[in-house]
Short mmCIF file of C-alpha atoms in Angstrom, two decimals:
data_model
loop_
_atom_site.label_atom_id
_atom_site.label_comp_id
_atom_site.label_asym_id
_atom_site.label_seq_id
_atom_site.Cartn_x
_atom_site.Cartn_y
_atom_site.Cartn_z
CA MET A 1 -1.83 7.87 -19.60
CA THR A 2 -3.58 11.11 -20.80
CA GLU A 3 -3.51 14.24 -18.84
CA ASN A 4 -7.43 14.09 -18.13
CA ASN A 5 -6.83 10.82 -16.45
CA GLY A 6 -4.33 12.12 -14.05
CA TYR A 7 -1.46 10.91 -12.54
CA VAL A 8 -1.07 7.72 -10.26
CA ALA A 9 -0.24 8.52 -6.60
CA GLY A 10 1.31 5.90 -4.68
CA LEU A 11 -0.38 5.03 -1.37
CA LEU A 12 1.36 3.69 1.46
CA LEU A 13 -0.07 1.71 4.46
CA ALA A 14 1.93 1.88 7.45
CA ALA A 15 -0.06 2.58 10.63
CA GLY A 16 0.10 -0.81 11.99
CA GLY A 17 1.36 -1.93 15.37
CA GLY A 18 2.43 -5.09 14.68
CA ARG A 19 0.20 -7.03 17.79
CA ARG A 20 1.53 -10.08 16.82
CA LEU A 21 4.93 -9.12 16.41
CA GLY A 22 4.84 -7.94 20.15
CA GLY A 23 3.74 -4.25 19.08
CA ARG A 24 6.65 -3.58 17.26
CA PRO A 25 5.21 -1.09 14.44
CA LYS A 26 5.86 -2.36 11.14
CA ALA A 27 7.03 1.11 9.72
CA LEU A 28 9.79 0.59 12.01
CA LEU A 29 11.31 -3.15 11.24
CA GLU A 30 14.44 -3.17 10.02
CA HIS A 31 15.10 -4.02 6.58
CA ARG A 32 18.83 -3.60 5.10
CA GLY A 33 20.04 -1.22 8.17
CA ARG A 34 16.91 0.85 7.66
CA PRO A 35 13.25 1.43 8.44
CA LEU A 36 11.34 -1.33 6.34
CA VAL A 37 8.89 2.27 5.45
CA GLU A 38 11.73 4.00 3.59
CA TYR A 39 12.02 0.58 1.85
CA ALA A 40 8.42 0.45 1.17
CA ALA A 41 8.21 4.25 -0.12
CA GLY A 42 11.20 3.95 -2.28
CA VAL A 43 9.78 1.11 -4.09
CA LEU A 44 6.51 2.79 -5.16
CA ARG A 45 8.86 5.90 -6.30
CA GLU A 46 11.22 3.53 -8.33
CA ALA A 47 8.33 2.25 -9.95
CA GLY A 48 7.33 5.07 -11.28
CA CYS A 49 4.78 6.93 -8.55
CA THR A 50 5.92 10.74 -8.29
CA ARG A 51 3.91 11.58 -5.65
CA VAL A 52 3.60 9.08 -2.23
CA HIS A 53 1.39 9.21 0.44
CA VAL A 54 2.71 7.55 3.90
CA VAL A 55 -0.43 6.85 6.42
CA LEU A 56 0.89 6.62 9.60
CA GLY A 57 -0.47 5.32 13.04
CA ALA A 58 1.46 3.48 15.12
CA ALA A 59 4.35 5.58 16.57
CA ALA A 60 4.07 7.83 14.13
CA ASP A 61 6.32 10.06 15.57
CA ALA A 62 8.88 7.85 16.01
CA VAL A 63 8.86 7.16 12.59
CA ARG A 64 9.02 10.74 11.52
CA GLU A 65 12.09 10.92 13.84
CA ARG A 66 13.49 7.87 12.40
CA ALA A 67 12.90 7.20 8.71
CA ASP A 68 14.10 9.53 5.51
CA LEU A 69 11.26 10.04 3.67
CA PRO A 70 12.04 12.93 1.54
CA GLY A 71 9.01 14.33 -0.68
CA CYS A 72 6.83 12.19 0.82
CA VAL A 73 3.18 13.21 1.85
CA LEU A 74 2.75 11.98 5.70
CA VAL A 75 -0.91 11.13 6.52
CA ASP A 76 -1.74 10.64 10.05
CA ASN A 77 -4.47 8.13 11.06
CA PRO A 78 -5.53 8.66 14.68
CA GLU A 79 -8.21 5.69 14.58
CA TRP A 80 -5.23 3.35 12.83
CA GLU A 81 -5.81 0.48 15.75
CA GLU A 82 -9.25 -0.24 14.12
CA GLY A 83 -7.45 -1.66 11.05
CA MET A 84 -6.43 -1.17 7.64
CA GLY A 85 -9.76 0.17 6.48
CA SER A 86 -9.10 3.52 8.62
CA SER A 87 -5.93 3.45 6.97
CA LEU A 88 -7.23 3.50 3.38
CA ARG A 89 -9.87 5.79 4.34
CA ALA A 90 -7.05 8.16 5.56
CA GLY A 91 -5.02 7.55 2.38
CA LEU A 92 -7.57 8.25 0.02
CA GLU A 93 -8.96 10.97 1.68
CA SER A 94 -5.33 12.83 1.63
CA LEU A 95 -5.64 12.18 -1.93
CA ARG A 96 -8.74 14.65 -2.48
CA GLY A 97 -7.89 16.95 -4.48
CA THR A 98 -4.38 16.70 -5.49
CA GLY A 99 -5.62 15.77 -9.52
CA ALA A 100 -4.40 11.98 -8.61
CA GLY A 101 -6.57 9.84 -11.26
CA ALA A 102 -5.48 6.71 -9.50
CA ALA A 103 -3.99 5.21 -5.77
CA LEU A 104 -1.28 2.33 -5.82
CA VAL A 105 -1.97 1.06 -2.80
CA SER A 106 1.21 -0.98 -1.53
CA LEU A 107 1.23 -2.44 2.29
CA VAL A 108 4.37 -1.82 4.47
CA ASP A 109 5.13 -5.65 5.41
CA GLN A 110 5.42 -6.63 2.04
CA PRO A 111 8.71 -6.68 1.17
CA GLY A 112 8.96 -9.29 -1.13
CA ILE A 113 7.15 -6.64 -3.89
CA GLY A 114 9.50 -4.69 -5.35
CA PRO A 115 9.97 -1.99 -7.92
CA GLU A 116 9.24 -4.26 -11.13
CA ALA A 117 5.77 -5.52 -9.73
CA THR A 118 4.73 -2.41 -8.45
CA ALA A 119 5.74 -0.88 -12.32
CA ARG A 120 3.90 -3.35 -13.99
CA LEU A 121 0.65 -2.71 -12.00
CA LEU A 122 1.53 1.31 -12.32
CA ALA A 123 1.29 -0.05 -16.17
CA ALA A 124 -2.27 -1.06 -16.03
CA HIS A 125 -3.84 2.73 -15.10
CA ARG A 126 -5.92 3.85 -18.00
CA SER A 127 -8.60 6.12 -16.20
CA PRO A 128 -9.74 6.87 -13.19
CA ALA A 129 -12.45 4.31 -13.70
CA THR A 130 -9.59 1.64 -13.43
CA LEU A 131 -9.33 -1.18 -10.78
CA ALA A 132 -6.37 -3.51 -11.18
CA ALA A 133 -4.71 -5.74 -8.57
CA ALA A 134 -1.21 -7.69 -8.82
CA SER A 135 -2.33 -11.28 -9.37
CA TYR A 136 0.18 -14.25 -7.99
CA GLU A 137 -0.32 -17.69 -10.02
CA GLY A 138 -3.78 -16.36 -10.97
CA LYS A 139 -4.99 -15.39 -7.32
CA ARG A 140 -5.60 -11.84 -6.32
CA GLY A 141 -3.29 -9.43 -4.02
CA HIS A 142 -1.35 -6.90 -3.63
CA PRO A 143 -0.62 -4.14 -4.20
CA VAL A 144 -3.41 -2.61 -6.01
CA LEU A 145 -4.40 0.15 -8.51
CA LEU A 146 -7.70 1.84 -7.26
CA GLY A 147 -9.18 4.64 -9.81
CA ALA A 148 -10.51 7.73 -8.41
CA ASP A 149 -13.71 7.03 -9.46
CA HIS A 150 -14.05 4.17 -6.82
CA TRP A 151 -12.59 5.92 -3.85
CA VAL A 152 -15.68 6.68 -2.39
CA GLY A 153 -17.20 3.63 -2.83
CA ILE A 154 -14.30 1.60 -1.54
CA ALA A 155 -14.00 4.05 1.73
CA ALA A 156 -18.07 3.24 2.40
CA THR A 157 -16.95 -0.36 2.64
CA ALA A 158 -13.21 -0.10 4.31
CA THR A 159 -13.80 -1.40 7.85
CA GLY A 160 -11.46 -3.07 10.04
CA ASP A 161 -8.86 -4.88 8.34
CA GLN A 162 -10.73 -5.67 5.25
CA GLY A 163 -9.35 -2.81 3.02
CA ALA A 164 -10.80 -2.69 -0.05
CA ARG A 165 -11.74 -6.27 -0.22
CA ALA A 166 -15.14 -6.27 -0.28
CA TYR A 167 -15.83 -3.82 -2.68
CA LEU A 168 -13.16 -5.24 -5.29
CA ARG A 169 -15.05 -8.68 -4.74
CA ALA A 170 -18.30 -6.92 -5.78
CA TYR A 171 -16.23 -5.26 -8.94
CA ALA A 172 -14.59 -8.34 -9.43
CA ASP A 173 -15.89 -8.65 -12.91
CA ALA A 174 -14.12 -5.30 -13.37
CA ILE A 175 -10.61 -5.72 -12.06
CA THR A 176 -7.52 -6.50 -14.28
CA LEU A 177 -5.30 -8.81 -12.91
CA VAL A 178 -1.53 -8.38 -13.70
CA GLU A 179 0.50 -11.23 -12.74
CA CYS A 180 3.28 -10.93 -10.51
CA ALA A 181 4.34 -14.11 -9.34
CA ASP A 182 7.64 -14.33 -11.76
CA VAL A 183 8.92 -10.93 -9.92
CA ALA A 184 7.66 -10.77 -6.47
CA GLN A 185 6.65 -12.99 -3.43
CA ALA A 186 3.12 -11.80 -1.82
CA TYR A 187 4.23 -12.57 2.10
CA ASP A 188 3.47 -10.33 4.80
CA ILE A 189 5.52 -9.56 7.84
CA ASP A 190 2.91 -10.82 10.62
CA THR A 191 4.66 -13.04 13.22
CA ALA A 192 8.31 -13.08 14.55
CA ALA A 193 9.17 -16.22 12.64
CA ASP A 194 7.52 -14.42 9.59
CA LEU A 195 10.37 -11.49 10.86
CA ALA A 196 13.20 -13.72 10.97
CA ARG A 197 12.57 -15.58 7.58
CA TYR A 198 12.15 -12.28 5.70
CA LEU A 199 13.93 -9.45 7.56
CA GLN A 200 17.78 -8.95 7.51
#
């Protein structure tokens, strides 16, 4: 990565209200004795993201009160109930003018994806034109790395719970896939059963 290409900022989407978890905000789910948002932000830092923006929505005040997120930029998404697309838009907007050349986007409810897989994706950054995604046995997943050249187009198509999916589908040939199945598990914490299985 050269100086002209900008740095890669971590962008953690942590606004969800956990509707299928009985309305328990995912950022505040307990993982290893601490709020899950702390762990997820720490993964981005450990992977090499020196600047981390965290998008909050459901119970944002409680997250600020309970979670220890030193040095993170906390971004409020008042439209979080519209879905992940609104959080992605809010996060990318918060990075405008910061000098970031790319955003490494991760989801708060995927604790099976740790620093090793995230660092692999970070290493795929070449320029503001880069698009990269973790893959699991060849299937595209999270996290994703979105070069700054793509932010306007992604924001324009990020609606509902789609996030960057429509944009990435349209630019599939330009995406560098980074295989991570050997070091990560790409499950989501969506239901009570997931909670029991994956979080302690």
